[in-house]
Coordinates of C-alpha atoms and ligand atoms in Angstrom, one line a residue:
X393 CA 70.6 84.7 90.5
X394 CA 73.8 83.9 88.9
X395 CA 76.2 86.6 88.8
X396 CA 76.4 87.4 84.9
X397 CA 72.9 88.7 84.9
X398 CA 73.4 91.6 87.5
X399 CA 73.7 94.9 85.9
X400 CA 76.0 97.3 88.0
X401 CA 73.2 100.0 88.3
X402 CA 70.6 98.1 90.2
X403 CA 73.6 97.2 92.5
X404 CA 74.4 100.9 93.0
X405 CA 70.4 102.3 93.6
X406 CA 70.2 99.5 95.7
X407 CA 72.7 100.7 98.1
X408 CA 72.1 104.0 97.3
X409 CA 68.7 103.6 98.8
X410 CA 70.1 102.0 101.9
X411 CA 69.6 98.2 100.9
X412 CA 71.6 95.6 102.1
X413 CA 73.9 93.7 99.3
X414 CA 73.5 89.9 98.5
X415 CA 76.8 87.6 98.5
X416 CA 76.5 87.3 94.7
X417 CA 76.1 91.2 94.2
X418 CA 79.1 91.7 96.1
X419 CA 81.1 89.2 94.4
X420 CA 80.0 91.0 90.8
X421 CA 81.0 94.2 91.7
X422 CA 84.7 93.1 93.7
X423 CA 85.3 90.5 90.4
X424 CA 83.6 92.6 88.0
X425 CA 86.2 96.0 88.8
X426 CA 88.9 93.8 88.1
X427 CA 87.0 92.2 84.7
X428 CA 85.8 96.2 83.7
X429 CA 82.1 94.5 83.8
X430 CA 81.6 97.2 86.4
X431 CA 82.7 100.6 84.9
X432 CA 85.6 103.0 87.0
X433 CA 82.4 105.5 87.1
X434 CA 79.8 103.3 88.2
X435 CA 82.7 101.3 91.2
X436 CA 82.9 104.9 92.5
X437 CA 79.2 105.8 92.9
X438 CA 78.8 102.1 94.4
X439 CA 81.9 103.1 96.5
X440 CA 79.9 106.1 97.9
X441 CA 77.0 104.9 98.7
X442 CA 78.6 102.4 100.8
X443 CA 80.4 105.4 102.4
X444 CA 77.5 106.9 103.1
X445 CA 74.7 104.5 103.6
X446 CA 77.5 101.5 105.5
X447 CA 77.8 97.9 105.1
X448 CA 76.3 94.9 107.5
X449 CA 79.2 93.0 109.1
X450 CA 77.8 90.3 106.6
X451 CA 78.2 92.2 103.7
X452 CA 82.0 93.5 104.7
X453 CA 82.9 89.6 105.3
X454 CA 81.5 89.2 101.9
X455 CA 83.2 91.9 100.1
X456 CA 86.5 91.1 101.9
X457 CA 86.5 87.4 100.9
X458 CA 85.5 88.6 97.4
X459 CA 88.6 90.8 97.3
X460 CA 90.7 88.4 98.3
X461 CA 89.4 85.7 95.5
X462 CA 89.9 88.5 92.8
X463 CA 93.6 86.9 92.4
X464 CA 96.2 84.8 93.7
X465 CA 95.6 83.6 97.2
X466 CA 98.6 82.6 98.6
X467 CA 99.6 78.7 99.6
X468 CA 101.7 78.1 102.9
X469 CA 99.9 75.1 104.3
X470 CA 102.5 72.7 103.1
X471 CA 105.0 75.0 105.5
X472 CA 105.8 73.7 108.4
X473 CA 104.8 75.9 111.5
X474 CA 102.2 78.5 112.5
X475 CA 102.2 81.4 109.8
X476 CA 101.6 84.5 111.9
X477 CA 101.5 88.4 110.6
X478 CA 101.3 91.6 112.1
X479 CA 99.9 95.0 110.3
X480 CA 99.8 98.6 111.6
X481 CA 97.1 100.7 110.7
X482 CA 100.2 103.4 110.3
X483 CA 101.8 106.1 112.0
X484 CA 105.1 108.1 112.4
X485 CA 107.8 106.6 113.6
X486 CA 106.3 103.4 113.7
X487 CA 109.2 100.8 112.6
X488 CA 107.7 98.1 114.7
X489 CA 107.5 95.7 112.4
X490 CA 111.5 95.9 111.4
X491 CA 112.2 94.7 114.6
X492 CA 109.2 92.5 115.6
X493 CA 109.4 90.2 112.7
X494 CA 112.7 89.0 113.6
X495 CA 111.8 88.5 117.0
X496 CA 108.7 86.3 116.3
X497 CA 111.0 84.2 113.9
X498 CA 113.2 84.3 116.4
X499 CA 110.8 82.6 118.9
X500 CA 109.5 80.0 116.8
X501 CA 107.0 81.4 114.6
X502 CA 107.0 82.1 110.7
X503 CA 106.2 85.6 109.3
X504 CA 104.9 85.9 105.5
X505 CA 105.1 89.6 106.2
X506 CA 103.6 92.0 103.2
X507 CA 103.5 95.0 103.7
X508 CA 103.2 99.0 102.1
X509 CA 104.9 102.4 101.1
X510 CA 104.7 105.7 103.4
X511 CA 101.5 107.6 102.2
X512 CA 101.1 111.3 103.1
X513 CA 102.7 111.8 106.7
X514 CA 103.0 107.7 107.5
X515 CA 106.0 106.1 106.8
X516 CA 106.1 102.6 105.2
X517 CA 108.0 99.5 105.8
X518 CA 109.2 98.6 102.4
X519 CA 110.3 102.3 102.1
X520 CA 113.0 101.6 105.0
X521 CA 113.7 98.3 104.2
X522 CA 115.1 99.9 100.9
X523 CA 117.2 102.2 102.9
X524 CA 119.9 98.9 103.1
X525 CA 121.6 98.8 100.1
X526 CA 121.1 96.1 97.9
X527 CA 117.2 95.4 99.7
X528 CA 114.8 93.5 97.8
X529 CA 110.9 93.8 98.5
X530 CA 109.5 92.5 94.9
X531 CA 110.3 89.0 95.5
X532 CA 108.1 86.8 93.9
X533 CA 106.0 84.0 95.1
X534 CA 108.3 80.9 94.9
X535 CA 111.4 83.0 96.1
X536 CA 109.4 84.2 99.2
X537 CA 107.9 80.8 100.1
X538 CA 111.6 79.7 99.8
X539 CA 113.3 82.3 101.9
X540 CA 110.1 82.3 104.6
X541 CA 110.8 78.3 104.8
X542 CA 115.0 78.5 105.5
X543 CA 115.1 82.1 107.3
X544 CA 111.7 82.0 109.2
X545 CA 110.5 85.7 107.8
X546 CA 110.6 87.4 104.7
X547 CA 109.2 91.1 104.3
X548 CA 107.4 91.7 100.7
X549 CA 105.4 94.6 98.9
X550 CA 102.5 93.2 97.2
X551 CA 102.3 90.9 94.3
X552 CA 100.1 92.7 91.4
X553 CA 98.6 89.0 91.4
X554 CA 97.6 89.4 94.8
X555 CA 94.1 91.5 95.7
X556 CA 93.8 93.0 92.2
X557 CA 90.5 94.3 93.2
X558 CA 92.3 96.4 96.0
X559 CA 94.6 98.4 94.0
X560 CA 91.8 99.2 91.9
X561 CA 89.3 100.4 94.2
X562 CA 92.0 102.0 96.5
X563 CA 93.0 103.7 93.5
X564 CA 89.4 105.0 93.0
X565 CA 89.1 105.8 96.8
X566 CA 91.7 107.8 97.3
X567 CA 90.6 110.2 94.3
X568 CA 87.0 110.2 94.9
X569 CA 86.7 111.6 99.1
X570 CA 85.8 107.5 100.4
X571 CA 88.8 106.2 102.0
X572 CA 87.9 106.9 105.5
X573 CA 85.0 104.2 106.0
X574 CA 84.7 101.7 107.9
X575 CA 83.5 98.4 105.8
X576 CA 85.9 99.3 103.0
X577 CA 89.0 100.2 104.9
X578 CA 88.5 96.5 107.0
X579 CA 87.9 95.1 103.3
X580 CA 90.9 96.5 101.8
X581 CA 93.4 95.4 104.7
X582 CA 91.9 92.2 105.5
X583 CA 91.5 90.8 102.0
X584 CA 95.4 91.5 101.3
X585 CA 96.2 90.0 104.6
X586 CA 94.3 86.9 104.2
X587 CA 95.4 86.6 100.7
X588 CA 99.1 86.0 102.1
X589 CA 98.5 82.5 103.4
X590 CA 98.8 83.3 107.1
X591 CA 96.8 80.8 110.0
X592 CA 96.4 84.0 112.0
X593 CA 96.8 87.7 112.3
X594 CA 97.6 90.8 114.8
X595 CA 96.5 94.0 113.8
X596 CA 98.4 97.3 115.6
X597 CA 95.0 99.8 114.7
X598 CA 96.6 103.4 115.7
X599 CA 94.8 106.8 116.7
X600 CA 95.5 110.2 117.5
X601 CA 97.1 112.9 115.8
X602 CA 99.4 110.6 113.9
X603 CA 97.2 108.2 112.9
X604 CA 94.9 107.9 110.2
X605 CA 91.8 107.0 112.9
X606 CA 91.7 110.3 114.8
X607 CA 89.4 109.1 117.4
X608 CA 89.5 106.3 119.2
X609 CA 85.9 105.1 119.4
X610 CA 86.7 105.0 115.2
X611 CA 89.9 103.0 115.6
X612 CA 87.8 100.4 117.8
X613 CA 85.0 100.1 115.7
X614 CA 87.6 99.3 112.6
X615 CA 89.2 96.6 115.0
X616 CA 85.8 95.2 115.8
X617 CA 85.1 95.2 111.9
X618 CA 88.9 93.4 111.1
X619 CA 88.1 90.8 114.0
X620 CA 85.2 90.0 113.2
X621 CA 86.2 89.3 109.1
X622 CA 89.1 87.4 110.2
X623 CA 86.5 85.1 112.3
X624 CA 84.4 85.2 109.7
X625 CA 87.4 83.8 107.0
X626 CA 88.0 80.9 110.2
X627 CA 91.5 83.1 110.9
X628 CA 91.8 84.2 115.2
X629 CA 92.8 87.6 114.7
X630 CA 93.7 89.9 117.6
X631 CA 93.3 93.8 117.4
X632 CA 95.3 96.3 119.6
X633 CA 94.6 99.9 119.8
X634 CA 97.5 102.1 120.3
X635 CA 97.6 105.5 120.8
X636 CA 99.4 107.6 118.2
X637 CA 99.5 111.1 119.2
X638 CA 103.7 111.6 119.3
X639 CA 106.3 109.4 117.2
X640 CA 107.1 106.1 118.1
X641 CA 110.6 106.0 119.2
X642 CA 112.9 109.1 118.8
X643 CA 113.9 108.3 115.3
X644 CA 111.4 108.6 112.2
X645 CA 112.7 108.9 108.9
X646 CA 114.4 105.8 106.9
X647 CA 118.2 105.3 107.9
X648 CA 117.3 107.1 111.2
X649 CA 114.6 104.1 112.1
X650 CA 116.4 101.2 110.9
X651 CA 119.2 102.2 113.0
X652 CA 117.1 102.4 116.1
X653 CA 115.0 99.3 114.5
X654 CA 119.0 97.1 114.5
X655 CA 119.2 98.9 117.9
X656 CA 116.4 97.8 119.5
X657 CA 117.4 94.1 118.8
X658 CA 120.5 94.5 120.1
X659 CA 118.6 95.7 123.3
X660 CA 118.8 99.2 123.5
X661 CA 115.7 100.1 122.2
X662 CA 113.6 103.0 123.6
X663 CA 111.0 102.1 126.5
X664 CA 107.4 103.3 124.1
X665 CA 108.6 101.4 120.8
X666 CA 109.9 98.2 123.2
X667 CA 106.4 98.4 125.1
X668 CA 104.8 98.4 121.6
X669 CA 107.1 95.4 119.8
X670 CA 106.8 93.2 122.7
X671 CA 103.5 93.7 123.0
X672 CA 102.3 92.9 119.7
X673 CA 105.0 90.2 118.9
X674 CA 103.8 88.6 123.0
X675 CA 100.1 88.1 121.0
X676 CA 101.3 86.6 117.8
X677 CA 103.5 84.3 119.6
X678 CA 101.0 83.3 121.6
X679 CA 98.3 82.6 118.4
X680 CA 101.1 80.8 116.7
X681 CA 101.1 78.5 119.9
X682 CA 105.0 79.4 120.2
X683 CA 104.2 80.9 123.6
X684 CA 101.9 80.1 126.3
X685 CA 100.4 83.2 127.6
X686 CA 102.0 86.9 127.6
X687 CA 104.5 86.5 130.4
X688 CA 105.8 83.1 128.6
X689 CA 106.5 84.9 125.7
X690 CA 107.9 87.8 127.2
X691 CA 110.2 85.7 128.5
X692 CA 111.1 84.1 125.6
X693 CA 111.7 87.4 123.4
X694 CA 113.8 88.7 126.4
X695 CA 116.1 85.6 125.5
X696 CA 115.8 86.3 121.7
X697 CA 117.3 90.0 122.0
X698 CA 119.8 89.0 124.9
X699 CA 121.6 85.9 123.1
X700 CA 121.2 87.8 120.0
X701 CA 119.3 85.1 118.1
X702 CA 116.7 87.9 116.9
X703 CA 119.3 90.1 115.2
X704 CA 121.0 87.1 113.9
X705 CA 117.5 86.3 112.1
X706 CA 117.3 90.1 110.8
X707 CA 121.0 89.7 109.4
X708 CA 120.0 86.6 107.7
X709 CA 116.8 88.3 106.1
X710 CA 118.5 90.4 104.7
X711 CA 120.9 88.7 103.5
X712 CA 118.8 86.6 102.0
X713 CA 116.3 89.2 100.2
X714 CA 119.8 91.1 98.5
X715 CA 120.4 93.4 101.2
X716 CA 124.0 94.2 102.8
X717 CA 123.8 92.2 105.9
X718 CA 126.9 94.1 107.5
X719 CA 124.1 96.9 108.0
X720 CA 123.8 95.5 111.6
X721 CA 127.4 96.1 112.5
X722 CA 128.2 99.3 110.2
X723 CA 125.3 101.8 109.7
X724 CA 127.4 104.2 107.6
X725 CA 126.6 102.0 104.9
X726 CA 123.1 103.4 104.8
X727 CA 122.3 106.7 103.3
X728 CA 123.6 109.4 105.2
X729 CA 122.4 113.2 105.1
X730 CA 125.2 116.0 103.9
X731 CA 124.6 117.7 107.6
X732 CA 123.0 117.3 111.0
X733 CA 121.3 119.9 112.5
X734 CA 120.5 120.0 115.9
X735 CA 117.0 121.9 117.0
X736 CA 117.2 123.7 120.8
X737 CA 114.8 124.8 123.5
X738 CA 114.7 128.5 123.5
X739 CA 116.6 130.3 126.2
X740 CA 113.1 131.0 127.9
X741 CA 112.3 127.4 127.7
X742 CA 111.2 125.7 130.9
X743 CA 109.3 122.9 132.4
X744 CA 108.1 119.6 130.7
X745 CA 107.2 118.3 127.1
X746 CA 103.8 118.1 127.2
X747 CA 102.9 117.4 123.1
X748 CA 105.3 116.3 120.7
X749 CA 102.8 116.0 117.4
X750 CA 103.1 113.2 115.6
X751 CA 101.1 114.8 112.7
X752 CA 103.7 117.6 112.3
X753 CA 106.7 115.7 112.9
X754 CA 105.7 113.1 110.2
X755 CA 105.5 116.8 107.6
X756 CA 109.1 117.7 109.3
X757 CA 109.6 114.3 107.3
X758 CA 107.9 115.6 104.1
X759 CA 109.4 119.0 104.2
X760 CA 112.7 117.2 104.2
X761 CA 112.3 115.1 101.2
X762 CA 111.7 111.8 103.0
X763 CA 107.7 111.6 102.4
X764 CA 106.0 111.1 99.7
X765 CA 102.7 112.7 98.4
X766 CA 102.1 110.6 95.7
X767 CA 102.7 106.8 95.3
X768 CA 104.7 107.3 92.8
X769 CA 106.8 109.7 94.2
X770 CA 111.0 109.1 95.3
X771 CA 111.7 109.3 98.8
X772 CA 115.0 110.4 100.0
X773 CA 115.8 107.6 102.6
X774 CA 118.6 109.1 104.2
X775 CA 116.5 112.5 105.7
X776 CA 114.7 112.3 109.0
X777 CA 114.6 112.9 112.7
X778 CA 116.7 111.2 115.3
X779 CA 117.3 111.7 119.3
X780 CA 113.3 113.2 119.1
X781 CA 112.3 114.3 122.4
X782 CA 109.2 112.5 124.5
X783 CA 106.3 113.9 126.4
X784 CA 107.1 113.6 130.0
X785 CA 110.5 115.0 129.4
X786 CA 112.2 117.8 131.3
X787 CA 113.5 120.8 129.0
X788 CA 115.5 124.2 130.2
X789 CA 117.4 126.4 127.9
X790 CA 119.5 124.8 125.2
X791 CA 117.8 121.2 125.9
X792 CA 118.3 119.2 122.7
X793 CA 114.6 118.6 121.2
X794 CA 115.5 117.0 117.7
X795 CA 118.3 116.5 115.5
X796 CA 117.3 116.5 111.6
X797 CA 119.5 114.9 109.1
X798 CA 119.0 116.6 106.2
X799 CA 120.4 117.4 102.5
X800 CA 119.2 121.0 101.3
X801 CA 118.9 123.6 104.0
X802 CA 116.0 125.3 102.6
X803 CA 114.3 121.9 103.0
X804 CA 115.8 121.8 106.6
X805 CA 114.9 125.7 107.8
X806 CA 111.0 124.2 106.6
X807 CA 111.4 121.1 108.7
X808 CA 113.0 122.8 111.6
X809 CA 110.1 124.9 111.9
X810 CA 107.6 122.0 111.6
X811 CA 109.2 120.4 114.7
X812 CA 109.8 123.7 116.7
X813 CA 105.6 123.9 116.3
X814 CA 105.1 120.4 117.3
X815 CA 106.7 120.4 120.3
X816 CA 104.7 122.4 123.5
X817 CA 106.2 122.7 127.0
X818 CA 104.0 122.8 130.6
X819 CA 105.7 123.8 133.8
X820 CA 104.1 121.1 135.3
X821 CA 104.7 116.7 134.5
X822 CA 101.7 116.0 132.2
X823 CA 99.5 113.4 133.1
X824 CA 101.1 110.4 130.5
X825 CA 98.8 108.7 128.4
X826 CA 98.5 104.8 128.1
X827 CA 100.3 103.5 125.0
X828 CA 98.3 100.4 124.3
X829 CA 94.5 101.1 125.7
X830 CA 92.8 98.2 124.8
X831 CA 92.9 94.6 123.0
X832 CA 89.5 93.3 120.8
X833 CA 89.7 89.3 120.4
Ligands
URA779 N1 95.3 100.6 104.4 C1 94.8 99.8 103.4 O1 95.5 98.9 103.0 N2 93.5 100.1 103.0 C2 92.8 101.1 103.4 O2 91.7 101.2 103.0 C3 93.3 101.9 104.4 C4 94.6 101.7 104.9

């Protein structure tokens, strides 16, 4: 049947009624949102009964390589080199892929990197990228494939050419209660990532408190999903589930985590975001055929951060995308707060940190001003948390727990209180939790 005879309601009562979507059905409804042959109204009620009734891993490889025909699909095959990407499902504190995409350029592999805004509690990675002064993320296609061929990385927001049909139905999604399912979040990520040009892909999926998957039989069923449509499109795509019940790192904010991000390449990073980066920069290295198995390329990004070839390549991207590249030698040419306040164990404190929630920490952010609840919203990049305390950690009297940078004290008092509730002591160590619990390939 050829897809200009399809009207949009038999697609709907189809699914509605639990039915199982043909290629060509799929590819009206992802084209036709774009096209307005299928109505705003009659996307959303095809949107929920996928939500409710699910989607075949047939159908989501269909609806994801729909997506990702909807508009511009990137060309990098004339590149030399593998073209490897990372993408976090999202969390607080997570600045992983500041510091990892230098690193993998570093090590021989190029990184078309295009990534997102902080939503709600998350932060996002063009949000802190914009924290440098001068930082451009809207490049556009030529000026990325350029920079991506002579530096080795560039870091982009999305093209409005690129996925058309996923700013639409997000759009719809996040309005109409069917963002958290399955087939359409794996559709959504995987259509953008595939539209980017890449010959491979590995995904951070987080859980936990902080993450958007709460539970982690959720988180593995999305990786399952993401693997298998990245098979399905011929891309090898690896999937690591990472817990994300505290911040990564003790800094989460904008200036706070790009310091610890330029830190971190300079070697001094701290142990749960170094565990993380390696980890995930170790697999792409190792898809891009840059490394030979995990302790190879361990070794090799130990050489990248000590010789100082991976900050060299973050100085040169941002250089190169507009940004002040003397940010890795001088960070008071970020934004800095008015004031820093420091937050204290009580004077009856004692024992060990035994929850530092990464849920409440990322509205400390919010409270602050360095959130943002609508996409639309301003962030104020130079608001956050630094020197964060971890769970394991010994506290008495006075220990420090946080400090927040802030600009309005009202703003602050809010935040202060957000962190003071995240943070619960034990007398006894807690039993610590594995960071990175499991890898689907
Ligand atoms: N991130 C995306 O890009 N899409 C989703 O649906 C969820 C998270």
């Amino acid at each position: 049947m050829s897809a200009a005879s399809f009207f949009p309601q038999d697609i709907i009562i189809k699914k509605r009624d639990g039915g199982a979507l043909t290629k060509d059905e799929i590819e009206f409804f992802a084209h036709g949102v774009v096209s307005g042959k299928f109505a705003d109204y009659q996307a959303t009620a095809l949107l929920m009964a996928i939500f409710l009734r699910g989607m075949t891993p047939q159908e989501t490889a269909w609806l994801t390589d729909a997506m990702m025909r909807s508009g511009d699909v990137i060309d990098l095959r004339d590149l030399p080199g593998a073209k490897v990407d990372k993408h976090s499902t999202g969390g607080v504190g997570d600045k992983v892929s500041l510091i990892l995409a230098p690193l993998a350029a570093a090590c021989g592999v190029k990184v078309p990197m295009m990534s997102g805004r902080g939503l709600g509690h998350t932060g996002g990675t063009l949000d802190k990228l914009e924290a440098i002064p001068g930082f451009r993320v809207r490049l556009d296609v030529p000026e990325f494939r350029a920079i991506l061929q002579t530096v080795g990385l560039a870091m982009i927001g999305q093209t409005p050419q690129v996925v058309p049909a996923d700013r639409k139905l997000y759009a719809l999604r996040d309005v109409t209660g069917t963002v958290e399912c399955i087939p359409l979040i794996c559709a959504s990520i995987m259509s953008k990532k595939l539209a980017e040009g890449i010959d491979s892909l590995v995904l951070d999926v987080k859980f936990g408190r902080g993450a958007f998957m709460k539970k982690k039989e959720d988180a593995l069923a999305l990786a399952r999903a993401m693997v298998a449509v990245g098979q399905a499109g011929g891309k090898p795509v690896w999937a690591q589930l990472t817990a994300m019940n505290q911040p990564l790192g003790r800094c989460a904010g904008h200036t706070t985590e790009v310091i610890e991000s330029i830190e971190c390449l300079k070697g001094r990073g701290p142990a749960d975001l170094m565990e993380v980066t390696f980890s995930l920069t170790g697999h792409m290295l190792v898809l891009g055929g840059a490394a030979r198995d995990a302790t190879d390329a361990r070794r090799r990004m130990d050489a990248a951060i000590a010789d100082g070839s991976a900050l060299r390549k973050f100085r040169e991207m941002c250089a190169a995308q507009g940004g002040d590249p003397r940010v890795v030698e001088d960070y008071s040419i970020l934004p800095t707060a008015n004031r820093k306040l420091d937050v204290r164990a009580d004077a009856d404190a004692q024992g060990f940190v035994a929850e530092v929630d990464a849920l409440r920490c990322g509205h400390a952010i919010m409270a602050l001003g360095g959130g943002r609840a609508a996409v639309t919203d301003n962030v104020d990049h130079a608001v956050g948390l630094a020197d964060l305390i971890k769970i394991g950690e010994p506290v008495a009297p006075g220990t420090l727990l946080c400090t927040l940078h802030l600009n309005d004290e009202a703003k602050g008092a809010k935040a202060e209180a957000l962190v003071r509730d995240a943070i619960k002591f034990t007398p006894a160590p807690p039993r610590p939790e594995p960071l990175i619990q499991d890898l689907v390939r």
